[in-house]
Amino acid sequence: MFVLVNLKAYPCDPIAVAEAARAVAEASGVRIAIAPQAADLAAVADTGVETWAQHVSPNGYGSHTGSTLAERAAAAGAEGTLLNHSENRMKLADIDASIEAARRADLETCVCGNNPAQIGAVAALGPDSVAVEPPELIGGDVSVASADPDIVRDAVAAAEAVDDGVDVYCGAGISTGDDLDAAADLGASGVLLASGVAKADDPKAALEALVEPLA
């Protein structure tokens, strides 16, 4: 199972979270990555933790003020990028262009979708992975794997029907080891989470508890 922690724009210490994630990943053998704000990519990557961008723009070099270049994210140390998170939605054509931009920069891609139909649509674009995240559960205390297990099963089936090489992750409300177990039982090969770690008083302890079933 892959664990991707999205720090969003939360007022946490990205370096402290990154160092905790690196320590837990090394001790447990579980693949854990951190997605900080773009301005913190280099500093987070310097901790040695696997580092992801929260977004890259659907363009290359040129007159694109305010964009996040995939090439510059990679140069800062990013190894992958989220795309189309429910808090930063994109048009299908822009998702396609951002996947291509990430591919040019050798970044792994994970495209988010709200439901199985969206997961099938974005899987057809050829990302490395997709993540199903019902927006009504994001930031809550109930995980999608327990609140609506069918949406995870159906998302896995939708992705497999289009391209069985695309990994399926689930997110929204993930915070415990039981959530991780449930996601795996439903066919997911990874999870996305944010507040369960980024808002934790002790991010290392939160991560240790999360991956305990896998250790």
GROMACS .gro file of C-alpha atoms in nm:
model
  215
    1MET     CA    1   0.000   0.000   0.000
    2PHE     CA    2   0.114   0.351  -0.091
    3VAL     CA    3   0.043   0.630   0.157
    4LEU     CA    4   0.032   0.982   0.012
    5VAL     CA    5  -0.006   1.265   0.264
    6ASN     CA    6  -0.138   1.589   0.114
    7LEU     CA    7  -0.047   1.886   0.335
    8LYS     CA    8  -0.283   2.114   0.138
    9ALA     CA    9  -0.242   2.468   0.276
   10TYR     CA   10  -0.264   2.360   0.639
   11PRO     CA   11  -0.059   2.557   0.894
   12CYS     CA   12   0.166   2.264   0.978
   13ASP     CA   13   0.545   2.241   0.972
   14PRO     CA   14   0.612   2.064   0.640
   15ILE     CA   15   0.968   1.974   0.736
   16ALA     CA   16   0.860   1.817   1.065
   17VAL     CA   17   0.591   1.613   0.888
   18ALA     CA   18   0.837   1.512   0.615
   19GLU     CA   19   1.098   1.398   0.869
   20ALA     CA   20   0.833   1.199   1.056
   21ALA     CA   21   0.717   1.036   0.732
   22ARG     CA   22   1.070   0.946   0.632
   23ALA     CA   23   1.137   0.787   0.972
   24VAL     CA   24   0.815   0.585   0.965
   25ALA     CA   25   0.872   0.475   0.604
   26GLU     CA   26   1.225   0.358   0.686
   27ALA     CA   27   1.116   0.174   1.002
   28SER     CA   28   0.808   0.008   0.851
   29GLY     CA   29   0.910  -0.045   0.491
   30VAL     CA   30   0.585   0.120   0.379
   31ARG     CA   31   0.604   0.363   0.088
   32ILE     CA   32   0.504   0.706   0.223
   33ALA     CA   33   0.512   1.034   0.032
   34ILE     CA   34   0.441   1.395   0.126
   35ALA     CA   35   0.277   1.656  -0.099
   36PRO     CA   36   0.359   2.003   0.039
   37GLN     CA   37   0.292   2.349  -0.097
   38ALA     CA   38   0.493   2.423  -0.414
   39ALA     CA   39   0.717   2.667  -0.227
   40ASP     CA   40   0.818   2.389   0.013
   41LEU     CA   41   0.897   2.117  -0.243
   42ALA     CA   42   1.275   2.155  -0.232
   43ALA     CA   43   1.296   2.176   0.147
   44VAL     CA   44   1.072   1.872   0.191
   45ALA     CA   45   1.265   1.674  -0.072
   46ASP     CA   46   1.588   1.758   0.112
   47THR     CA   47   1.465   1.553   0.412
   48GLY     CA   48   1.489   1.240   0.199
   49VAL     CA   49   1.117   1.161   0.202
   50GLU     CA   50   0.942   1.084  -0.126
   51THR     CA   51   0.800   1.419  -0.235
   52TRP     CA   52   0.501   1.496  -0.457
   53ALA     CA   53   0.359   1.817  -0.596
   54GLN     CA   54  -0.004   1.899  -0.520
   55HIS     CA   55  -0.055   2.008  -0.882
   56VAL     CA   56   0.128   2.083  -1.204
   57SER     CA   57  -0.009   2.303  -1.480
   58PRO     CA   58  -0.106   2.189  -1.830
   59ASN     CA   59   0.168   2.387  -2.001
   60GLY     CA   60   0.538   2.392  -2.073
   61TYR     CA   61   0.783   2.681  -2.065
   62GLY     CA   62   0.653   3.016  -2.192
   63SER     CA   63   0.420   3.302  -2.104
   64HIS     CA   64   0.221   3.128  -1.832
   65THR     CA   65   0.226   3.354  -1.526
   66GLY     CA   66   0.111   3.180  -1.210
   67SER     CA   67   0.155   2.831  -1.348
   68THR     CA   68   0.337   2.545  -1.179
   69LEU     CA   69   0.574   2.392  -1.430
   70ALA     CA   70   0.614   2.016  -1.408
   71GLU     CA   71   0.981   2.059  -1.501
   72ARG     CA   72   1.045   2.298  -1.211
   73ALA     CA   73   0.856   2.077  -0.965
   74ALA     CA   74   1.080   1.789  -1.070
   75ALA     CA   75   1.390   2.007  -1.043
   76ALA     CA   76   1.286   2.093  -0.686
   77GLY     CA   77   1.280   1.724  -0.598
   78ALA     CA   78   0.924   1.614  -0.671
   79GLU     CA   79   0.883   1.255  -0.786
   80GLY     CA   80   0.511   1.269  -0.857
   81THR     CA   81   0.209   1.497  -0.865
   82LEU     CA   82  -0.156   1.499  -0.775
   83LEU     CA   83  -0.398   1.630  -1.038
   84ASN     CA   84  -0.766   1.728  -1.030
   85HIS     CA   85  -0.809   1.719  -0.655
   86SER     CA   86  -1.166   1.814  -0.563
   87GLU     CA   87  -1.029   2.139  -0.419
   88ASN     CA   88  -0.850   2.217  -0.746
   89ARG     CA   89  -1.068   2.077  -1.022
   90MET     CA   90  -0.955   2.073  -1.385
   91LYS     CA   91  -1.118   2.031  -1.725
   92LEU     CA   92  -1.060   1.692  -1.886
   93ALA     CA   93  -0.844   1.843  -2.160
   94ASP     CA   94  -0.628   2.017  -1.900
   95ILE     CA   95  -0.589   1.694  -1.702
   96ASP     CA   96  -0.468   1.528  -2.021
   97ALA     CA   97  -0.220   1.811  -2.085
   98SER     CA   98  -0.096   1.804  -1.725
   99ILE     CA   99  -0.040   1.428  -1.745
  100GLU     CA  100   0.167   1.486  -2.057
  101ALA     CA  101   0.359   1.768  -1.886
  102ALA     CA  102   0.429   1.540  -1.589
  103ARG     CA  103   0.540   1.262  -1.822
  104ARG     CA  104   0.790   1.497  -1.989
  105ALA     CA  105   0.931   1.577  -1.645
  106ASP     CA  106   0.934   1.209  -1.540
  107LEU     CA  107   0.680   1.269  -1.264
  108GLU     CA  108   0.443   0.996  -1.150
  109THR     CA  109   0.079   1.102  -1.173
  110CYS     CA  110  -0.227   1.044  -0.957
  111VAL     CA  111  -0.554   1.189  -1.091
  112CYS     CA  112  -0.841   1.233  -0.847
  113GLY     CA  113  -1.209   1.176  -0.919
  114ASN     CA  114  -1.528   1.208  -0.718
  115ASN     CA  115  -1.698   0.886  -0.827
  116PRO     CA  116  -1.646   0.570  -1.035
  117ALA     CA  117  -1.764   0.735  -1.358
  118GLN     CA  118  -1.502   1.008  -1.323
  119ILE     CA  119  -1.240   0.748  -1.231
  120GLY     CA  120  -1.311   0.561  -1.554
  121ALA     CA  121  -1.288   0.881  -1.756
  122VAL     CA  122  -0.954   0.992  -1.613
  123ALA     CA  123  -0.808   0.640  -1.619
  124ALA     CA  124  -0.855   0.651  -1.996
  125LEU     CA  125  -0.601   0.937  -2.009
  126GLY     CA  126  -0.322   0.705  -1.900
  127PRO     CA  127  -0.210   0.832  -1.557
  128ASP     CA  128  -0.004   0.608  -1.329
  129SER     CA  129  -0.283   0.603  -1.074
  130VAL     CA  130  -0.625   0.742  -0.990
  131ALA     CA  131  -0.780   0.821  -0.654
  132VAL     CA  132  -1.148   0.819  -0.569
  133GLU     CA  133  -1.240   1.087  -0.314
  134PRO     CA  134  -1.607   1.176  -0.252
  135PRO     CA  135  -1.586   1.547  -0.162
  136GLU     CA  136  -1.848   1.524   0.112
  137LEU     CA  137  -1.617   1.295   0.312
  138ILE     CA  138  -1.294   1.491   0.266
  139GLY     CA  139  -1.162   1.626   0.595
  140GLY     CA  140  -1.409   1.423   0.798
  141ASP     CA  141  -1.371   1.150   1.057
  142VAL     CA  142  -1.541   0.875   0.853
  143SER     CA  143  -1.344   0.713   0.573
  144VAL     CA  144  -1.484   0.642   0.230
  145ALA     CA  145  -1.384   0.277   0.275
  146SER     CA  146  -1.627   0.240   0.565
  147ALA     CA  147  -1.894   0.499   0.474
  148ASP     CA  148  -1.937   0.390   0.113
  149PRO     CA  149  -1.735   0.078   0.032
  150ASP     CA  150  -1.918   0.025  -0.296
  151ILE     CA  151  -1.776   0.347  -0.439
  152VAL     CA  152  -1.424   0.210  -0.386
  153ARG     CA  153  -1.511  -0.130  -0.535
  154ASP     CA  154  -1.681   0.036  -0.831
  155ALA     CA  155  -1.390   0.277  -0.883
  156VAL     CA  156  -1.147  -0.016  -0.894
  157ALA     CA  157  -1.371  -0.192  -1.146
  158ALA     CA  158  -1.410   0.124  -1.356
  159ALA     CA  159  -1.035   0.176  -1.378
  160GLU     CA  160  -0.967  -0.190  -1.454
  161ALA     CA  161  -1.225  -0.186  -1.733
  162VAL     CA  162  -1.033   0.093  -1.904
  163ASP     CA  163  -0.670   0.015  -1.816
  164ASP     CA  164  -0.578  -0.254  -1.566
  165GLY     CA  165  -0.229  -0.101  -1.536
  166VAL     CA  166  -0.363   0.206  -1.355
  167ASP     CA  167  -0.340   0.179  -0.976
  168VAL     CA  168  -0.644   0.285  -0.773
  169TYR     CA  169  -0.613   0.472  -0.444
  170CYS     CA  170  -0.888   0.593  -0.216
  171GLY     CA  171  -0.908   0.903  -0.002
  172ALA     CA  172  -1.146   1.110   0.210
  173GLY     CA  173  -1.156   1.049   0.583
  174ILE     CA  174  -0.860   0.808   0.590
  175SER     CA  175  -0.688   0.831   0.929
  176THR     CA  176  -0.645   0.488   1.093
  177GLY     CA  177  -0.489   0.152   1.032
  178ASP     CA  178  -0.838   0.004   1.006
  179ASP     CA  179  -0.910   0.248   0.720
  180LEU     CA  180  -0.596   0.129   0.544
  181ASP     CA  181  -0.695  -0.235   0.589
  182ALA     CA  182  -1.046  -0.167   0.461
  183ALA     CA  183  -0.912   0.015   0.154
  184ALA     CA  184  -0.684  -0.278   0.071
  185ASP     CA  185  -0.970  -0.528   0.115
  186LEU     CA  186  -1.176  -0.326  -0.135
  187GLY     CA  187  -0.902  -0.347  -0.397
  188ALA     CA  188  -0.722  -0.016  -0.351
  189SER     CA  189  -0.342  -0.020  -0.369
  190GLY     CA  190  -0.292   0.307  -0.184
  191VAL     CA  191  -0.455   0.586   0.014
  192LEU     CA  192  -0.459   0.963   0.014
  193LEU     CA  193  -0.497   1.147   0.340
  194ALA     CA  194  -0.441   1.497   0.473
  195SER     CA  195  -0.586   1.620   0.802
  196GLY     CA  196  -0.527   1.289   0.981
  197VAL     CA  197  -0.154   1.362   0.964
  198ALA     CA  198  -0.119   1.731   0.883
  199LYS     CA  199  -0.344   1.835   1.173
  200ALA     CA  200  -0.219   1.572   1.417
  201ASP     CA  201  -0.048   1.685   1.737
  202ASP     CA  202   0.211   1.415   1.670
  203PRO     CA  203   0.237   1.337   1.296
  204LYS     CA  204   0.488   1.057   1.354
  205ALA     CA  205   0.257   0.879   1.597
  206ALA     CA  206  -0.034   0.926   1.357
  207LEU     CA  207   0.165   0.770   1.071
  208GLU     CA  208   0.290   0.485   1.289
  209ALA     CA  209  -0.068   0.400   1.387
  210LEU     CA  210  -0.179   0.425   1.026
  211VAL     CA  211   0.075   0.183   0.885
  212GLU     CA  212   0.084  -0.053   1.185
  213PRO     CA  213  -0.128  -0.318   1.004
  214LEU     CA  214   0.128  -0.322   0.721
  215ALA     CA  215   0.444  -0.334   0.930
   0.00000   0.00000   0.00000
